[in-house]
Coordinates of C-alpha atoms (C1' of nucleotides) in Angstrom, one line a residue:
Chain A
M1 CA 81.6 79.8 2.0
K2 CA 80.0 81.9 -0.6
K3 CA 78.8 85.3 0.7
I4 CA 75.1 86.1 0.8
S5 CA 74.0 89.0 -1.4
Q6 CA 71.8 91.8 -0.3
K7 CA 69.1 90.6 -2.7
T8 CA 69.1 87.2 -1.2
I9 CA 68.8 88.7 2.3
T10 CA 65.9 90.8 1.3
R11 CA 64.2 87.7 -0.2
A12 CA 65.0 85.7 3.0
L13 CA 63.1 88.4 5.0
L14 CA 60.2 88.1 2.6
Y15 CA 60.2 84.3 3.1
T16 CA 60.3 84.8 6.8
R17 CA 57.3 87.2 6.7
T18 CA 55.4 84.7 4.6
L19 CA 56.3 81.7 6.8
E20 CA 55.0 83.6 9.8
Q21 CA 51.6 84.1 8.1
L22 CA 51.5 80.4 7.2
L23 CA 52.3 79.4 10.8
Q24 CA 49.4 81.6 12.0
N25 CA 47.2 79.5 9.7
R26 CA 48.6 76.3 11.2
E27 CA 50.2 75.3 7.9
E28 CA 52.9 73.0 9.0
L29 CA 54.3 72.2 5.6
V30 CA 55.1 74.3 2.6
S31 CA 56.6 73.6 -0.8
S32 CA 58.9 75.9 -2.8
R33 CA 56.1 76.2 -5.4
K34 CA 53.7 77.5 -2.8
L35 CA 56.2 79.9 -1.3
A36 CA 56.9 81.1 -4.8
D37 CA 53.2 81.8 -5.4
L38 CA 52.9 83.7 -2.1
T39 CA 55.9 85.9 -2.8
G40 CA 55.7 86.4 -6.5
L41 CA 59.0 84.6 -7.2
T42 CA 59.8 81.4 -9.0
D43 CA 60.1 78.0 -7.3
V44 CA 63.7 77.6 -8.4
Q45 CA 64.6 81.0 -7.0
V46 CA 63.1 80.0 -3.7
R47 CA 65.0 76.7 -3.5
K48 CA 68.3 78.3 -4.6
D49 CA 67.9 80.9 -1.8
I50 CA 67.0 78.4 0.8
S51 CA 69.9 76.1 -0.1
F52 CA 72.3 79.0 0.9
F53 CA 71.1 78.6 4.5
G54 CA 71.1 74.9 4.8
R55 CA 69.7 71.6 3.6
V56 CA 66.4 71.6 5.3
G57 CA 63.8 70.4 2.8
K58 CA 62.3 67.0 2.5
P59 CA 61.9 65.5 -1.0
R60 CA 58.3 64.6 -1.8
I61 CA 57.1 66.7 1.2
G62 CA 58.5 70.2 1.1
Y63 CA 59.7 72.2 4.1
R64 CA 58.5 72.2 7.6
T65 CA 57.3 75.7 8.1
A66 CA 58.6 76.3 11.6
E67 CA 61.9 74.7 10.9
L68 CA 62.5 76.7 7.7
K69 CA 61.6 79.9 9.5
E70 CA 64.1 79.2 12.3
T71 CA 66.8 78.4 9.8
L72 CA 66.3 81.6 7.9
E73 CA 66.1 83.7 11.1
E74 CA 69.5 82.5 12.1
F75 CA 70.9 84.4 9.2
V76 CA 68.8 87.5 9.0
S77 CA 67.7 88.7 12.4
Q78 CA 69.0 87.3 15.6
N79 CA 68.4 90.7 17.3
V80 CA 65.7 93.3 17.4
L81 CA 66.6 96.3 15.2
H82 CA 66.5 99.5 17.1
V83 CA 65.6 102.5 15.0
A84 CA 65.9 106.2 15.7
L85 CA 63.7 108.6 13.8
F86 CA 64.8 112.1 12.8
G87 CA 62.0 114.4 12.0
A88 CA 58.5 113.9 13.5
G89 CA 56.5 115.8 10.8
N90 CA 54.0 114.2 8.5
L91 CA 56.0 111.3 7.3
G92 CA 57.9 110.8 10.5
S93 CA 54.8 110.5 12.7
A94 CA 53.2 108.2 10.1
I95 CA 56.3 105.9 10.5
L96 CA 55.9 106.1 14.3
R97 CA 52.4 104.7 13.9
Y98 CA 53.3 102.2 11.2
P99 CA 51.8 98.9 12.2
G100 CA 53.9 96.7 10.0
F101 CA 57.0 96.2 12.3
Y102 CA 56.0 92.7 12.9
Q103 CA 56.9 90.5 15.8
E104 CA 58.8 93.3 17.5
K105 CA 61.7 92.7 15.1
V106 CA 61.9 96.4 14.3
K107 CA 61.5 98.7 17.3
L108 CA 61.4 102.5 17.2
V109 CA 63.3 103.6 20.2
A110 CA 63.6 107.4 19.9
A111 CA 62.5 110.4 17.8
F112 CA 64.2 113.8 17.3
D113 CA 62.7 117.1 16.2
T114 CA 63.6 120.7 16.5
D115 CA 60.0 121.8 17.1
K116 CA 59.8 122.9 20.8
K117 CA 56.1 122.0 20.9
K118 CA 56.9 118.4 20.0
I119 CA 59.9 117.9 22.3
G120 CA 59.0 115.9 25.4
Q121 CA 55.9 114.5 23.8
T122 CA 55.3 110.9 23.2
I123 CA 53.9 109.5 19.9
H124 CA 52.8 105.9 19.9
G125 CA 55.0 105.3 22.9
V126 CA 58.1 106.9 21.5
R127 CA 59.6 110.0 23.2
I128 CA 60.6 113.0 21.1
Y129 CA 64.0 114.6 22.0
P130 CA 65.8 117.7 20.7
P131 CA 68.5 116.8 18.1
E132 CA 71.4 117.9 20.2
Q133 CA 70.7 115.0 22.5
A134 CA 71.1 112.5 19.7
P135 CA 74.5 111.2 20.6
R136 CA 73.5 110.5 24.2
V137 CA 70.1 109.0 23.4
V138 CA 71.3 106.9 20.5
R139 CA 73.9 105.4 22.9
K140 CA 71.4 104.9 25.7
T141 CA 68.7 103.3 23.5
H142 CA 71.2 101.2 21.5
A143 CA 69.8 102.5 18.2
D144 CA 71.3 100.7 15.2
I145 CA 70.0 102.7 12.3
G146 CA 68.3 106.0 11.8
I147 CA 65.6 107.4 9.5
I148 CA 65.8 110.7 7.8
A149 CA 62.3 112.2 7.6
V150 CA 63.2 115.9 7.6
P151 CA 62.9 118.5 4.8
K152 CA 65.6 118.1 2.2
E153 CA 67.3 121.4 3.1
V154 CA 68.5 119.9 6.4
S155 CA 68.9 116.3 5.5
Q156 CA 72.7 116.5 5.1
T157 CA 73.0 118.2 8.5
V158 CA 70.9 115.5 10.0
A159 CA 72.9 112.8 8.3
D160 CA 76.1 114.3 9.8
L161 CA 74.5 114.3 13.2
M162 CA 73.5 110.6 12.8
V163 CA 77.0 109.6 11.9
R164 CA 78.3 111.6 14.9
S165 CA 75.8 109.8 17.1
G166 CA 77.2 106.4 16.1
L167 CA 74.4 105.1 13.9
R168 CA 75.7 102.7 11.2
G169 CA 72.8 102.7 8.8
I170 CA 70.5 105.3 7.4
V171 CA 67.2 105.1 5.6
N172 CA 66.8 108.4 3.8
F173 CA 63.3 109.4 2.8
S174 CA 64.3 112.9 1.7
P175 CA 64.7 113.5 -2.1
T176 CA 68.4 114.3 -1.8
T177 CA 71.5 112.2 -1.7
V178 CA 73.4 112.5 1.6
S179 CA 77.1 111.9 1.8
V180 CA 78.5 109.8 4.7
P181 CA 81.7 107.9 5.5
P182 CA 81.9 104.5 3.7
S183 CA 81.4 102.6 7.0
V184 CA 77.8 103.9 7.1
V185 CA 75.3 102.3 4.9
V186 CA 72.6 104.4 3.3
K187 CA 69.3 103.3 1.7
N188 CA 67.5 106.0 -0.3
I189 CA 63.7 105.8 -0.7
D190 CA 62.5 108.7 -2.8
L191 CA 58.8 108.2 -3.2
A192 CA 58.6 110.3 -6.4
I193 CA 61.3 108.2 -8.0
E194 CA 59.7 105.0 -6.9
F195 CA 56.4 106.0 -8.4
L196 CA 57.8 107.4 -11.6
S197 CA 60.1 104.4 -12.3
L198 CA 57.1 102.1 -11.9
F199 CA 55.2 104.2 -14.4
C200 CA 58.1 104.2 -17.0
G201 CA 58.1 100.4 -16.6
I202 CA 54.4 100.4 -17.6
G203 CA 55.2 102.0 -20.9
R204 CA 53.3 105.2 -21.0
Chain B
M1 CA 67.9 99.4 -30.2
K2 CA 68.8 97.9 -26.8
K3 CA 66.0 98.1 -24.3
I4 CA 66.4 100.3 -21.2
S5 CA 66.4 98.4 -17.9
Q6 CA 64.3 99.4 -14.9
K7 CA 67.5 100.1 -13.1
T8 CA 68.7 102.5 -15.7
I9 CA 65.4 104.3 -15.6
T10 CA 65.5 104.7 -11.9
R11 CA 69.0 106.1 -12.1
A12 CA 67.9 108.4 -15.0
L13 CA 65.2 109.8 -12.6
L14 CA 67.9 110.3 -10.0
Y15 CA 70.0 112.2 -12.5
T16 CA 67.1 114.3 -13.5
R17 CA 66.4 115.2 -9.8
T18 CA 70.0 116.1 -9.3
L19 CA 70.2 118.2 -12.5
E20 CA 67.2 120.2 -11.4
Q21 CA 69.0 121.1 -8.2
L22 CA 72.1 122.1 -10.2
L23 CA 70.0 124.3 -12.4
Q24 CA 68.6 126.0 -9.4
N25 CA 72.2 126.8 -8.4
R26 CA 72.8 128.2 -11.9
E27 CA 75.4 125.5 -12.6
E28 CA 75.4 125.3 -16.4
L29 CA 77.9 122.6 -16.8
V30 CA 78.4 119.3 -15.0
S31 CA 80.8 116.4 -15.5
S32 CA 80.1 112.7 -15.1
R33 CA 82.4 112.8 -12.1
K34 CA 80.4 115.5 -10.3
L35 CA 77.1 113.8 -11.1
A36 CA 78.6 110.6 -9.7
D37 CA 79.6 112.3 -6.5
L38 CA 76.1 113.9 -6.1
T39 CA 74.3 110.6 -6.7
G40 CA 76.7 108.2 -5.0
L41 CA 77.4 106.3 -8.2
T42 CA 80.6 105.9 -10.3
D43 CA 81.5 108.2 -13.2
V44 CA 81.6 105.3 -15.6
Q45 CA 78.1 104.3 -14.6
V46 CA 76.9 107.8 -15.2
R47 CA 78.4 108.0 -18.7
K48 CA 77.2 104.5 -19.6
D49 CA 73.6 105.4 -18.6
I50 CA 73.7 108.8 -20.4
S51 CA 75.0 107.2 -23.5
F52 CA 71.8 105.2 -23.7
F53 CA 69.9 108.4 -24.2
G54 CA 72.1 110.2 -26.7
R55 CA 75.5 111.6 -27.4
V56 CA 75.2 114.8 -25.6
G57 CA 78.4 115.4 -23.7
K58 CA 81.3 117.6 -24.7
P59 CA 84.8 116.2 -24.2
R60 CA 86.9 118.3 -21.9
I61 CA 83.8 120.2 -20.8
G62 CA 81.2 117.8 -19.6
Y63 CA 77.4 118.1 -20.1
R64 CA 75.3 121.2 -20.4
T65 CA 73.0 120.8 -17.5
A66 CA 69.8 122.0 -19.1
E67 CA 70.4 120.0 -22.3
L68 CA 71.2 116.8 -20.4
K69 CA 68.1 117.2 -18.3
E70 CA 65.9 117.7 -21.4
T71 CA 67.5 114.6 -23.0
L72 CA 66.8 112.4 -20.0
E73 CA 63.2 113.7 -19.6
E74 CA 62.3 112.7 -23.1
F75 CA 62.8 109.1 -22.0
V76 CA 61.5 109.1 -18.5
S77 CA 58.6 111.4 -18.0
Q78 CA 56.8 113.2 -20.8
N79 CA 53.7 113.2 -18.7
V80 CA 52.6 114.0 -15.2
L81 CA 52.0 110.8 -13.3
H82 CA 48.4 110.7 -11.8
V83 CA 48.2 108.7 -8.6
A84 CA 45.3 107.4 -6.6
L85 CA 45.6 106.6 -2.9
F86 CA 43.8 103.8 -1.3
G87 CA 43.6 104.2 2.5
A88 CA 43.8 107.6 4.1
G89 CA 45.0 106.5 7.5
N90 CA 48.4 107.3 9.1
L91 CA 50.6 106.4 6.2
G92 CA 48.1 107.4 3.6
S93 CA 47.6 110.9 4.9
A94 CA 51.4 111.3 5.3
I95 CA 51.7 110.5 1.6
L96 CA 49.0 113.1 0.8
R97 CA 51.1 115.7 2.5
Y98 CA 54.5 114.5 1.2
P99 CA 56.3 117.5 -0.2
G100 CA 58.7 115.6 -2.4
F101 CA 56.6 115.2 -5.6
Y102 CA 58.8 117.7 -7.3
Q103 CA 57.9 119.8 -10.2
E104 CA 54.4 118.5 -10.3
K105 CA 55.7 115.3 -12.0
V106 CA 53.7 113.2 -9.5
K107 CA 50.2 114.4 -8.8
L108 CA 47.8 112.8 -6.3
V109 CA 44.4 113.0 -7.9
A110 CA 42.1 111.1 -5.5
A111 CA 42.0 109.2 -2.3
F112 CA 39.7 106.4 -1.1
D113 CA 38.7 105.3 2.3
T114 CA 35.9 103.4 3.9
D115 CA 35.7 105.7 6.9
K116 CA 32.4 107.6 6.7
K117 CA 33.9 110.5 8.6
K118 CA 36.7 110.9 6.0
I119 CA 34.6 110.6 2.9
G120 CA 33.9 114.0 1.3
Q121 CA 36.8 115.6 3.2
T122 CA 39.8 117.1 1.4
I123 CA 43.3 116.5 2.7
H124 CA 46.0 118.7 1.1
G125 CA 43.7 119.5 -1.8
V126 CA 42.8 115.8 -2.5
R127 CA 39.2 114.7 -2.1
I128 CA 38.4 111.4 -0.3
Y129 CA 35.9 109.1 -2.0
P130 CA 34.2 105.8 -0.9
P131 CA 35.9 102.8 -2.5
E132 CA 32.9 101.8 -4.6
Q133 CA 33.4 104.9 -6.6
A134 CA 37.0 104.0 -7.6
P135 CA 36.2 102.8 -11.2
R136 CA 34.4 106.1 -12.0
V137 CA 36.9 108.4 -10.2
V138 CA 40.0 106.6 -11.6
R139 CA 38.5 107.1 -15.1
K140 CA 37.5 110.7 -14.5
T141 CA 40.9 111.7 -12.9
H142 CA 43.0 109.7 -15.4
A143 CA 44.8 108.0 -12.6
D144 CA 47.7 105.9 -13.8
I145 CA 48.8 104.1 -10.7
G146 CA 47.5 103.5 -7.2
I147 CA 49.0 103.2 -3.7
I148 CA 48.0 100.6 -1.2
A149 CA 48.1 102.1 2.2
V150 CA 45.4 100.0 4.0
P151 CA 45.8 97.3 6.7
K152 CA 47.2 94.1 5.3
E153 CA 43.9 92.2 5.9
V154 CA 42.2 94.1 3.1
S155 CA 45.1 94.7 0.7
Q156 CA 44.2 91.9 -1.7
T157 CA 40.6 93.2 -1.8
V158 CA 41.9 96.7 -2.6
A159 CA 44.3 95.4 -5.2
D160 CA 41.4 93.7 -7.0
L161 CA 39.5 96.9 -6.9
M162 CA 42.4 98.8 -8.3
V163 CA 42.7 96.3 -11.2
R164 CA 39.0 96.5 -11.8
S165 CA 39.2 100.3 -11.8
G166 CA 41.8 100.2 -14.6
L167 CA 45.0 101.1 -12.8
R168 CA 48.0 99.6 -14.4
G169 CA 50.6 100.0 -11.6
I170 CA 50.5 99.5 -7.9
V171 CA 52.8 100.6 -5.1
N172 CA 52.0 98.3 -2.2
F173 CA 53.0 99.6 1.3
S174 CA 51.3 96.8 3.1
P175 CA 53.4 93.9 4.4
T176 CA 51.7 91.3 2.2
T177 CA 52.1 90.2 -1.4
V178 CA 49.1 90.9 -3.6
S179 CA 48.3 88.9 -6.7
V180 CA 47.3 90.7 -9.8
P181 CA 47.1 90.0 -13.6
P182 CA 50.5 90.1 -15.3
S183 CA 49.6 93.3 -17.1
V184 CA 49.6 95.2 -13.8
V185 CA 53.0 96.1 -12.4
V186 CA 53.4 95.9 -8.6
K187 CA 56.1 97.5 -6.5
N188 CA 56.3 96.3 -2.9
I189 CA 57.7 98.6 -0.2
D190 CA 57.6 96.8 3.1
L191 CA 59.3 99.2 5.6
A192 CA 60.2 96.5 8.0
I193 CA 62.0 94.5 5.3
E194 CA 63.7 97.7 4.0
F195 CA 65.0 98.4 7.5
L196 CA 66.0 94.9 8.4
S197 CA 67.8 94.2 5.1
L198 CA 69.9 97.4 5.6
F199 CA 70.8 96.1 9.1
C200 CA 71.8 92.7 7.8
G201 CA 74.0 94.5 5.3
I202 CA 75.8 96.2 8.2
G203 CA 76.9 92.9 9.6
R204 CA 75.3 92.5 13.0
Chain C
dG1 C1' 96.2 117.4 -20.6
dC2 C1' 90.9 116.8 -19.4
dC3 C1' 86.4 114.5 -20.2
dT4 C1' 83.2 111.7 -23.0
dG5 C1' 81.8 107.3 -25.2
dT6 C1' 82.1 102.4 -25.7
dG7 C1' 83.8 97.5 -26.9
dA8 C1' 85.7 94.0 -23.9
dA9 C1' 86.1 91.7 -19.6
dT10 C1' 84.4 90.7 -15.4
dT11 C1' 81.1 89.9 -11.9
dA12 C1' 76.4 89.1 -10.2
dG13 C1' 72.1 87.1 -10.7
dT14 C1' 68.7 84.0 -12.7
dT15 C1' 67.0 80.0 -15.1
dC16 C1' 67.6 75.4 -17.0
dA17 C1' 68.1 70.5 -16.5
dC18 C1' 68.3 66.8 -14.1
dA19 C1' 70.0 63.6 -10.2
dG20 C1' 68.2 61.5 -6.3
dC21 C1' 65.3 60.7 -2.3
dA22 C1' 61.4 60.8 4.0
Chain D
dT1 C1' 51.6 65.3 -13.1
dG2 C1' 56.2 64.8 -6.3
dC3 C1' 59.6 67.8 -4.5
dT4 C1' 64.4 69.3 -3.1
dG5 C1' 69.2 70.5 -4.3
dT6 C1' 72.6 71.9 -7.4
dG7 C1' 76.1 72.2 -11.3
dA8 C1' 75.9 74.3 -15.8
dA9 C1' 74.2 77.6 -19.0
dC10 C1' 72.6 81.8 -19.6
dT11 C1' 71.4 86.7 -19.0
dA12 C1' 71.9 91.2 -16.8
dA13 C1' 74.7 94.6 -14.8
dT14 C1' 79.0 96.7 -13.7
dT15 C1' 83.7 97.8 -14.2
dC16 C1' 87.9 98.1 -17.0
dA17 C1' 90.6 100.0 -20.5
dC18 C1' 91.3 102.9 -23.8
dA19 C1' 90.1 105.5 -28.3
dG20 C1' 88.9 110.0 -29.7
dG21 C1' 87.8 115.0 -29.5
dC22 C1' 88.7 119.8 -27.6

DNA sequence: GCCTGTGAATTAGTTCACAGCA
DNA sequence: TGCTGTGAACTAATTCACAGGC
């Protein structure tokens, strides 16, 4: 069996999100063409992706929305993702309040901050702990991945703490590269770079 | 001349960011190996990328940090990027306060919100306007791109307004695909999908 | 011996073209 | 003027292998 690429997985999640919206509108059937329009991809791309996961479409009719969603979910998200947040400043507290973690698939389980005034508080239902408790709290809450939302000066220190706490994935919002053992996956999101690269794509 | 891919541009911005840090540490020389370590890429990748922009390295010595930075900047960011923010809620106001827009290369020039209490206020030096003033304010402030940070129910409406206002790039943080004319570039950042795709990459 | 620069080879990803059926 | 599924062709991106300069 051919292995599924990261890109395919990301698109599968996008299809899942779209299928959920279609289900809410009581649309029982959907074609690759329609899914393509709704996601900004091509219909062939959609069919190629879906065919990785199983032969589930009906010629002349399309896909049954609910069935397709279930098929995709078998591959992309059996479990709820437990996320721990490091840094409850501006960006961090915005993430705590982010409404887009649909269907409880992504759950923020704990936050960490060095600010004494914040420790012990609860934002949007999430308790803030001091960093030294990370190993214990990560274990207790079954956190899978962590978010770096601290100033770049301390992001490497925090990354080390995250690794020590047993997290296996890191989303790094600080504008610095962190170095971690190869068993830990890092995704960097530098907003300035995201914006500037878009702009260069525009042309001027 | 071969055209530069979006991926190469994004990496060039990453090199630029890294070179700035090296310059601050007074490191006048840097090798492709070192740049690779600092960015998490391979040394060949670094050299391949740099060779797009010019023959600027010295065998046996490496690259002169300042010279390399200037060479890259000629291609990626002559001008400051002017950004308009749509939606000054949790995520929006966190972006307004985001400290990572280094070296003034990214400048938030205006924000828009429907909330009467917010209109007229200033967050972190950025004035909040009512949406209907977008066409005028975008023109006046020379905004290049816009950020969607509104609830998903209104993101298409806001995208239409952005297009009408003359913005040519959109970064969409809402968990919905927006449809715009092909001349407008859209970059979608759905945090839930970013997190979940990382998790699927981990394996369980 | 270092370190850059680059054609060639390889691998990944997308699009084409069309068979076949709820 | 349907719609899916898929081998083949194509294109993009990365890695290899090594030439060449200090």
